[in-house]
Every structure is written in C-alpha cells, then in structure tokens.
Amino acid sequence: MVIIEQLLDSSLKLTANSNLLILVQKEFSKTYEIIKTVANKKNIHTDHVFIDRKAFLNNGLKPYSIESIINVPQAIILLMELSTETTQKRLDLLYELKDTGKHWRITSMPGVEEKHLKSQSFDIEDIVDKSKYVFSRLSEASLLRAYTKNPFGHTDLLEISVNNNVPILSTGLISDRCWGNFPSGESFILPVQKKTAGYITIRGSLPFRPLKSNEWIRVEFKYGKIVYNSIEASSD
C-alpha cells in the first residue's frame, strides 16, 4: 500500500530493524493491522498499545505509563478519531511525547480509516515542493485575499490581514523530537485579530459536516468575527 510505504520510508525514515510503536484507539484496529502488515514486510519491528476511548477522555495517556516505550522506538504513530471531544487530549499527548527529549519521530493520523488508506496515493516530493512554495509566499504577505464564487453568480471577496506573521509549514516529513500529521501537505498562517472582513462561500467538506454536491455555506466577517452564515442547497 503506497501511502503506508511513504509514511514509513519518507515521513518517519524507518529502515529494516527499526522499532515502531503504534498507539491506536480500539475502533481503528483495521487501520492498525494494515500499517503493521506493511511494516513487517519491511522488517520493521512493531509494538502497539490499544487506547480505550472512555479512559482516554477521563485520564488522557501519559508517555511514561506506556511500557512499550522501554523498547526505545525510532518512531511513534498515534492513530485515533478526529472529534471535538478527543482533540485537546490528543494534542496534549503529542506535545508530551515530543517533550520527553527522546529522539522519536511522531505521526498523528486523526480519523484515518481503512478506506482512506486504500484511496490515497500521492507524490511526497511534489507535496513538499508545493507546501514550501506556499510557505514562501505566505512569509512575504501582509494581506491575503480569497475570491470565491457565490450561489448568486457573483464573486465573494474575503480580506485577511496577516501583517507578516510567520507561517507554519507541515510537509509530512518529520524530524527527530517532532510530530506532524499524516497525510499532510499544508502551510498555514494566523490572521491578525479583528481585521478579517468580507464574504466567503465554501463548497465541499468541512470538519464533521461534509457538504453535499448542491450545498454551500456563505459566511460574512466583520472585524475578524462571523456576523452571518447560512448553509443552503441549490435546486439543481
């Protein structure tokens, strides 16, 4: 499976006889089995810890409570759901793993199911190049403009002041003592507070609310805040 091979080879830089620890929510066991199978074919040693959702929400997961860490893995994969309930504790765990001082490369795969792995295939070098290009353009920007077609046949304009803020680059290539998402390939930047203004029309997918082919969301911003939004469907 190409995407898993890219994860192990390019992102985590694992070779034969490397040690990989997979922290996996029980509901994602099928995805875990696919990763394990590909890793074993490459003679990468795997260990795992199953995460119980209820226990994780109540107590989180402390790195030094994981007995498998004694094996000193070269890399760690965190495989669990993408949800508002688990996001903060997932991020807390990722930062705690990074801050242990161990030379781990850590990948977070929130919400990645078996069907996603079968449908994904991409050129990691192309993604890195494009992400770096966007990063360089954002680094030079003070004002961003987003143009989108609205349902009324006109063009919406959203102006986003970034005031030369430093963007963040996430290519999917992970360094020692760092964590990143996979699949990845993005550069993003924080807007200046109270400056975003205008309209934007969104089609496609949003977290937790995939849009149907005839649905759209139109949002108005004033002084950095949403003052109006609607989700509607066209008749076609």
mmCIF file of C-alpha atoms in Angstrom, residues 9-126:
data_model
loop_
_atom_site.group_PDB
_atom_site.id
_atom_site.type_symbol
_atom_site.label_atom_id
_atom_site.label_comp_id
_atom_site.label_asym_id
_atom_site.label_seq_id
_atom_site.Cartn_x
_atom_site.Cartn_y
_atom_site.Cartn_z
ATOM 1 C CA ASP A 9 10.016 5.410 4.379
ATOM 2 C CA SER A 10 9.765 9.154 3.719
ATOM 3 C CA SER A 11 7.973 10.658 6.706
ATOM 4 C CA LEU A 12 9.305 8.521 9.557
ATOM 5 C CA LYS A 13 12.560 7.462 7.830
ATOM 6 C CA LEU A 14 12.329 3.884 9.120
ATOM 7 C CA THR A 15 14.583 1.143 7.840
ATOM 8 C CA ALA A 16 14.880 -2.591 8.463
ATOM 9 C CA ASN A 17 15.198 -3.464 12.175
ATOM 10 C CA SER A 18 13.803 -0.083 13.252
ATOM 11 C CA ASN A 19 11.315 -0.072 16.122
ATOM 12 C CA LEU A 20 7.844 1.402 15.606
ATOM 13 C CA LEU A 21 5.290 1.915 18.387
ATOM 14 C CA ILE A 22 1.638 2.343 17.363
ATOM 15 C CA LEU A 23 -0.781 3.933 19.852
ATOM 16 C CA VAL A 24 -4.180 3.021 18.487
ATOM 17 C CA GLN A 25 -7.760 3.626 19.549
ATOM 18 C CA LYS A 26 -9.549 0.287 19.507
ATOM 19 C CA GLU A 27 -12.054 1.472 16.893
ATOM 20 C CA PHE A 28 -9.183 1.905 14.388
ATOM 21 C CA SER A 29 -7.791 -1.628 14.680
ATOM 22 C CA LYS A 30 -8.241 -2.326 10.932
ATOM 23 C CA THR A 31 -6.061 0.635 10.028
ATOM 24 C CA TYR A 32 -3.518 -0.547 12.581
ATOM 25 C CA GLU A 33 -3.411 -4.020 11.033
ATOM 26 C CA ILE A 34 -2.665 -2.544 7.600
ATOM 27 C CA ILE A 35 0.209 -0.447 8.949
ATOM 28 C CA LYS A 36 1.566 -3.415 10.891
ATOM 29 C CA THR A 37 1.451 -5.685 7.825
ATOM 30 C CA VAL A 38 3.351 -3.220 5.644
ATOM 31 C CA ALA A 39 5.891 -2.571 8.420
ATOM 32 C CA ASN A 40 6.511 -6.282 8.968
ATOM 33 C CA LYS A 41 7.176 -6.784 5.238
ATOM 34 C CA LYS A 42 9.900 -4.170 5.573
ATOM 35 C CA ASN A 43 11.332 -5.938 8.653
ATOM 36 C CA ILE A 44 10.324 -3.034 10.877
ATOM 37 C CA HIS A 45 9.611 -4.221 14.402
ATOM 38 C CA THR A 46 6.205 -3.084 15.650
ATOM 39 C CA ASP A 47 4.635 -2.860 19.068
ATOM 40 C CA HIS A 48 1.276 -1.377 19.992
ATOM 41 C CA VAL A 49 -0.842 -0.018 22.800
ATOM 42 C CA PHE A 50 -4.617 -0.028 22.457
ATOM 43 C CA ILE A 51 -6.340 3.136 23.693
ATOM 44 C CA ASP A 52 -9.744 2.907 25.322
ATOM 45 C CA ARG A 53 -11.763 5.973 24.321
ATOM 46 C CA LYS A 54 -13.562 6.432 27.627
ATOM 47 C CA ALA A 55 -10.402 6.063 29.680
ATOM 48 C CA PHE A 56 -8.543 8.416 27.342
ATOM 49 C CA LEU A 57 -11.209 11.104 27.713
ATOM 50 C CA ASN A 58 -11.128 10.772 31.501
ATOM 51 C CA ASN A 59 -7.395 10.489 32.127
ATOM 52 C CA GLY A 60 -5.515 11.003 28.866
ATOM 53 C CA LEU A 61 -2.407 8.889 28.311
ATOM 54 C CA LYS A 62 0.914 9.679 29.956
ATOM 55 C CA PRO A 63 4.019 8.779 27.934
ATOM 56 C CA TYR A 64 5.893 7.251 30.858
ATOM 57 C CA SER A 65 2.964 4.965 31.642
ATOM 58 C CA ILE A 66 3.489 3.170 28.313
ATOM 59 C CA GLU A 67 5.606 0.103 28.989
ATOM 60 C CA SER A 68 6.433 -0.308 25.280
ATOM 61 C CA ILE A 69 8.462 2.900 25.368
ATOM 62 C CA ILE A 70 11.141 0.905 27.201
ATOM 63 C CA ASN A 71 11.965 -0.593 23.780
ATOM 64 C CA VAL A 72 13.035 2.893 22.622
ATOM 65 C CA PRO A 73 11.169 3.092 19.307
ATOM 66 C CA GLN A 74 12.540 5.220 16.500
ATOM 67 C CA ALA A 75 9.033 6.370 15.665
ATOM 68 C CA ILE A 76 5.527 6.515 17.108
ATOM 69 C CA ILE A 77 2.186 6.580 15.280
ATOM 70 C CA LEU A 78 -0.881 7.902 17.096
ATOM 71 C CA LEU A 79 -3.999 6.563 15.426
ATOM 72 C CA MET A 80 -7.348 7.719 16.786
ATOM 73 C CA GLU A 81 -10.562 9.513 15.976
ATOM 74 C CA LEU A 82 -10.895 13.114 14.854
ATOM 75 C CA SER A 83 -13.500 14.696 17.116
ATOM 76 C CA THR A 84 -14.068 17.746 19.271
ATOM 77 C CA GLU A 85 -14.180 15.517 22.363
ATOM 78 C CA THR A 86 -10.735 13.971 21.881
ATOM 79 C CA THR A 87 -8.794 16.719 20.090
ATOM 80 C CA GLN A 88 -7.363 18.528 23.111
ATOM 81 C CA LYS A 89 -6.188 15.386 24.881
ATOM 82 C CA ARG A 90 -4.739 14.059 21.621
ATOM 83 C CA LEU A 91 -2.745 17.276 21.182
ATOM 84 C CA ASP A 92 -1.669 17.160 24.839
ATOM 85 C CA LEU A 93 -0.327 13.630 24.341
ATOM 86 C CA LEU A 94 1.546 14.597 21.174
ATOM 87 C CA TYR A 95 3.283 17.512 22.896
ATOM 88 C CA GLU A 96 4.098 15.370 25.927
ATOM 89 C CA LEU A 97 5.666 12.719 23.680
ATOM 90 C CA LYS A 98 7.704 15.406 21.929
ATOM 91 C CA ASP A 99 8.799 16.991 25.202
ATOM 92 C CA THR A 100 10.193 13.783 26.704
ATOM 93 C CA GLY A 101 13.502 14.555 24.992
ATOM 94 C CA LYS A 102 13.551 11.215 23.187
ATOM 95 C CA HIS A 103 14.653 11.145 19.544
ATOM 96 C CA TRP A 104 11.263 9.989 18.345
ATOM 97 C CA ARG A 105 9.575 10.984 15.118
ATOM 98 C CA ILE A 106 5.874 11.092 15.870
ATOM 99 C CA THR A 107 2.990 10.909 13.401
ATOM 100 C CA SER A 108 -0.597 11.751 14.249
ATOM 101 C CA MET A 109 -3.230 10.171 11.997
ATOM 102 C CA PRO A 110 -6.542 11.555 13.303
ATOM 103 C CA GLY A 111 -9.613 9.930 11.791
ATOM 104 C CA VAL A 112 -7.711 7.861 9.209
ATOM 105 C CA GLU A 113 -9.743 4.757 8.439
ATOM 106 C CA GLU A 114 -9.034 1.700 6.313
ATOM 107 C CA LYS A 115 -10.974 3.125 3.343
ATOM 108 C CA HIS A 116 -8.829 6.275 3.350
ATOM 109 C CA LEU A 117 -5.631 4.273 3.025
ATOM 110 C CA LYS A 118 -6.944 2.407 0.020
ATOM 111 C CA SER A 119 -7.939 5.579 -1.809
ATOM 112 C CA GLN A 120 -4.849 7.687 -1.085
ATOM 113 C CA SER A 121 -1.782 7.846 -3.298
ATOM 114 C CA PHE A 122 0.454 10.851 -3.830
ATOM 115 C CA ASP A 123 3.922 12.069 -4.667
ATOM 116 C CA ILE A 124 5.532 13.103 -1.367
ATOM 117 C CA GLU A 125 8.245 15.136 -3.131
ATOM 118 C CA ASP A 126 5.623 17.091 -5.057
#
